[in-house]
Amino acid sequence: MPQLSPANTPRIGFIGFGAMASRMGAHLRTAGYTITAYTPSGKSPDPAVAMLPSPKALAEQADVVIACVPDDEALAASMYGADGTLAGMKRGSVLINTSSVSPEATSELLEAGKKAGVTVIDAPVSGSTPEAQSGTLVVLAGGSEEDVTNAAPIFDAIGKITIHTGPSGSGARLKLVINGIMGAGLAALAEAVGYGLAAGLDRSMLFDALDQVAVISPHHKRKLKAAKEGDFAPQFPARLMQKDMRLLLDAAAREAVPVPTLAATTQQLSLTRRLSPNEDYSSLIRVMEHTVANDG
């Protein structure tokens, strides 16, 4: 199979075309690819991108399909059945799954792709909407070395680096590791901020001081700055972060790995999701602020 460059693979179809996918699509269009999309609502944030009426219809017109859906259920609904993506894909074509889904859903899609004669690469991305906007995502690609190399022009258009994580399924597993660290780090930050405020530290001083210390990652510093201003616009919605934490807990339990810190974080994010599902997951900081403000 030749490399999937604009010269020989000009048509890319997106299954799911929300905040992340639409930004990835913009970079692919700049690189010379033609983009179409399918969403259950039939709506697109980019009016220049043609919307197709079903996953099958999209797959029939695409050289490569990129799936970018929120969870296992959405992946299954769009991939399988008479109107599903796999029903419309040609033998020898390529399906790149950038969705953050469970290892089990990833394996199921790989096996279904094999039966359909379709190459499936699991390639979730590390980064939120700012990285998708700037084209600096980190692509976590699971598959054979040949398949990942052939897809490099697509990955290079949307990200700053591609990590070949190993055989199919490895990308999905690494994404859970990364998001677990991200979620637990934010939870620790929110709890520490809660203590500082309850102990009487000036709020502005506290937030500004934490922005200067090396122990907090650049990602979490960005969340802290936004929280200081009360800005919880959804770069990574709480409902999706809580979903990823839930998937990680299940995956760890299957391997008999104890993860008490991640379990506690998942409970905090479950509360955050219930209170503000479509705001950024960093709204957990606001939850802690309100908790200490209302104490006693």
XYZ file of C-alpha atoms in Angstrom:
296
model
C 0.000 0.000 0.000
C 1.481 3.416 -0.946
C 1.734 6.272 1.512
C -1.581 8.026 2.078
C -0.518 11.358 0.612
C -2.792 13.919 -1.067
C -1.380 12.814 -4.423
C -2.714 9.269 -4.217
C -5.265 9.417 -1.374
C -7.090 12.714 -1.837
C -10.448 11.876 -0.220
C -10.781 11.574 3.550
C -14.114 10.987 5.239
C -14.656 11.810 8.910
C -17.093 9.828 11.044
C -17.783 12.403 13.724
C -16.914 16.016 13.008
C -16.967 17.912 16.273
C -14.484 20.251 17.915
C -11.440 18.017 17.482
C -12.207 16.453 14.108
C -13.161 19.716 12.420
C -9.819 21.220 13.410
C -7.946 18.147 12.202
C -9.946 18.333 8.985
C -8.907 21.944 8.426
C -5.231 20.957 8.552
C -5.822 18.052 6.184
C -7.571 20.360 3.711
C -4.595 22.724 3.879
C -2.346 19.742 3.130
C -4.336 19.034 -0.031
C -6.889 16.414 0.997
C -10.592 16.637 0.199
C -12.732 16.274 3.333
C -16.278 14.994 3.761
C -18.006 14.104 7.018
C -20.886 12.316 8.675
C -22.471 13.173 12.025
C -25.747 11.813 13.440
C -27.094 15.372 13.610
C -26.086 16.171 10.045
C -24.478 19.378 11.318
C -20.912 20.543 10.863
C -18.935 23.422 12.433
C -17.333 23.938 9.009
C -19.861 24.826 6.270
C -17.221 24.154 3.611
C -17.233 20.429 4.426
C -19.890 18.338 2.678
C -22.002 16.175 4.985
C -23.017 12.677 3.894
C -26.321 11.040 4.957
C -24.906 7.849 6.507
C -21.601 6.258 7.523
C -21.907 3.831 4.626
C -22.473 6.632 2.110
C -19.418 8.450 3.429
C -17.238 5.330 3.312
C -18.252 4.611 -0.271
C -16.848 7.985 -1.375
C -13.689 8.079 0.765
C -10.209 6.681 0.228
C -9.519 6.806 3.971
C -12.016 7.021 6.832
C -11.113 8.706 10.115
C -13.373 7.956 13.083
C -13.530 10.602 15.815
C -16.468 9.723 18.065
C -16.959 10.117 21.825
C -17.304 6.573 23.167
C -17.692 2.834 22.554
C -21.405 3.117 21.893
C -20.999 5.815 19.249
C -18.221 3.827 17.609
C -20.361 0.695 17.366
C -23.358 2.641 16.049
C -21.295 4.193 13.264
C -19.140 1.214 12.279
C -21.449 -1.793 12.118
C -24.690 -2.800 10.438
C -26.127 -2.359 6.958
C -25.595 1.429 7.011
C -22.311 1.319 8.935
C -18.902 2.474 7.836
C -17.508 -1.005 7.246
C -20.410 -1.836 4.943
C -19.285 0.934 2.598
C -15.509 0.571 2.696
C -13.629 -1.004 -0.188
C -11.296 -3.935 0.441
C -7.763 -2.662 0.896
C -8.869 0.731 2.204
C -7.817 2.262 5.533
C -9.770 3.118 8.669
C -8.018 5.317 11.248
C -9.737 5.406 14.627
C -8.761 8.517 16.583
C -11.538 8.005 19.150
C -10.733 7.443 22.822
C -12.451 4.106 23.383
C -11.901 0.920 25.367
C -9.311 -1.694 24.421
C -12.200 -4.120 23.885
C -13.935 -1.834 21.380
C -10.580 -1.308 19.667
C -10.004 -5.055 19.320
C -13.537 -5.619 18.062
C -13.068 -3.018 15.346
C -9.727 -4.516 14.329
C -11.270 -7.970 13.903
C -14.250 -6.580 11.982
C -11.858 -4.684 9.731
C -9.885 -7.832 8.996
C -13.066 -9.629 7.941
C -13.946 -6.725 5.640
C -10.435 -6.544 4.167
C -9.861 -3.118 5.728
C -6.676 -1.947 7.456
C -7.523 -0.529 10.884
C -5.101 1.712 12.794
C -5.984 2.840 16.311
C -4.586 6.357 16.566
C -6.057 8.356 19.441
C -4.449 11.725 19.948
C -3.006 13.425 22.995
C -4.018 17.061 23.195
C -7.156 19.169 23.393
C -8.735 21.692 21.047
C -5.808 24.191 21.271
C -3.409 21.500 20.010
C -5.874 20.394 17.341
C -6.181 24.036 16.262
C -2.409 24.503 16.014
C -1.724 21.087 14.486
C 0.455 20.037 17.423
C -1.356 16.915 18.567
C 0.628 13.826 19.535
C -0.649 10.827 17.562
C -0.571 7.497 19.422
C -0.621 4.978 16.591
C -1.151 1.267 17.127
C -0.628 -1.074 14.189
C 2.079 -2.638 12.080
C 5.136 -0.520 11.348
C 4.253 -0.572 7.647
C 0.677 0.605 8.193
C 1.732 3.409 10.537
C 4.455 4.527 8.112
C 1.993 4.572 5.219
C -0.383 6.771 7.231
C 2.409 9.198 8.203
C 1.369 11.992 5.776
C -2.060 12.130 7.429
C -0.618 12.060 10.934
C 1.972 14.707 10.036
C -0.801 17.034 8.866
C -2.633 16.941 12.209
C 0.164 16.486 14.741
C 3.688 17.440 15.713
C 4.808 13.869 16.386
C 3.584 10.327 15.864
C 4.469 7.672 18.422
C 4.292 4.122 17.095
C 2.983 2.520 20.275
C 3.212 -1.096 19.111
C 0.704 -3.535 17.607
C -2.956 -2.695 17.092
C -4.618 -1.764 20.369
C -1.488 -0.232 21.876
C -2.540 3.300 20.976
C -5.851 2.944 22.813
C -4.093 1.613 25.903
C -1.467 4.352 25.963
C -4.195 6.994 25.629
C -5.825 5.680 28.810
C -2.477 5.887 30.633
C -1.976 9.496 29.529
C -5.487 10.618 30.388
C -5.307 8.897 33.759
C -2.231 10.949 34.634
C -3.918 14.088 33.332
C -7.089 13.515 35.356
C -5.299 12.603 38.577
C -2.993 15.615 38.224
C -5.942 17.958 37.864
C -7.691 16.393 40.862
C -4.590 16.861 43.033
C -4.339 20.462 41.879
C -8.005 21.125 42.666
C -7.690 19.615 46.150
C -4.533 21.586 46.916
C -6.198 24.811 45.750
C -9.145 23.985 47.988
C -6.841 23.633 50.986
C -5.027 26.870 50.195
C -8.251 28.853 49.984
C -9.678 27.286 53.147
C -6.432 28.116 54.958
C -6.858 31.797 54.099
C -4.408 32.291 51.223
C -5.254 35.107 48.850
C -6.899 33.600 45.761
C -5.040 35.650 43.145
C -1.701 35.129 44.853
C -2.329 31.389 45.110
C -3.241 30.933 41.454
C -0.372 33.153 40.274
C 2.163 31.389 42.502
C 1.152 27.955 41.230
C 1.675 29.215 37.691
C 5.348 29.804 38.508
C 6.359 26.460 40.010
C 7.882 23.571 38.096
C 5.856 20.814 39.741
C 2.747 21.722 37.727
C 2.665 20.712 34.058
C 2.100 23.252 31.265
C -1.259 21.587 30.563
C -2.429 22.020 34.142
C -1.071 25.561 34.296
C -3.295 26.367 31.326
C -6.262 24.930 33.208
C -5.328 26.892 36.321
C -5.157 30.191 34.429
C -8.589 29.585 32.919
C -10.038 28.590 36.304
C -8.712 31.778 37.860
C -10.891 33.720 35.412
C -13.820 31.325 35.761
C -13.418 30.235 32.134
C -14.442 26.616 31.698
C -15.019 26.612 27.944
C -14.807 22.961 26.903
C -11.365 22.216 25.546
C -11.881 18.735 27.038
C -15.441 18.324 28.374
C -15.928 16.752 31.781
C -18.212 14.072 30.318
C -15.389 12.825 28.085
C -12.692 12.921 30.763
C -14.942 11.031 33.192
C -15.622 8.489 30.451
C -11.908 7.949 29.872
C -11.280 7.528 33.599
C -14.073 4.961 33.753
C -12.520 3.052 30.850
C -9.146 3.120 32.583
C -10.597 1.749 35.828
C -12.215 -1.115 33.948
C -9.062 -1.837 31.948
C -6.894 -1.809 35.087
C -9.311 -4.139 36.891
C -9.069 -6.611 34.007
C -5.302 -6.670 34.544
C -5.702 -6.863 38.355
C -3.788 -3.594 38.759
C -4.746 -1.620 41.890
C -5.433 2.040 41.041
C -6.901 3.669 44.172
C -5.782 7.179 43.226
C -7.373 6.897 39.793
C -10.533 5.462 41.351
C -10.857 8.459 43.685
C -10.231 10.812 40.767
C -12.988 9.121 38.783
C -15.447 9.760 41.611
C -14.514 13.448 41.671
C -14.928 13.673 37.910
C -18.265 11.867 38.110
C -19.471 14.682 40.355
C -17.994 17.244 37.989
C -19.682 15.575 35.006
C -23.031 15.602 36.791
C -22.733 19.298 37.633
C -21.279 20.537 34.330
C -21.001 17.757 31.715
C -20.207 20.007 28.776
C -17.807 22.375 30.491
C -14.103 21.663 30.653
C -13.038 18.959 33.085
C -11.043 21.601 34.946
C -14.372 22.777 36.374
C -13.438 20.325 39.148
C -11.385 23.255 40.474
C -14.609 25.256 40.756
C -16.261 22.330 42.559
C -13.510 22.422 45.181
C -13.700 26.205 45.470
C -17.438 26.042 46.130
C -16.939 23.209 48.593
C -14.535 25.164 50.803
C -16.510 28.393 50.372
C -19.663 26.691 51.707
C -17.912 24.783 54.484
C -19.318 25.506 57.931
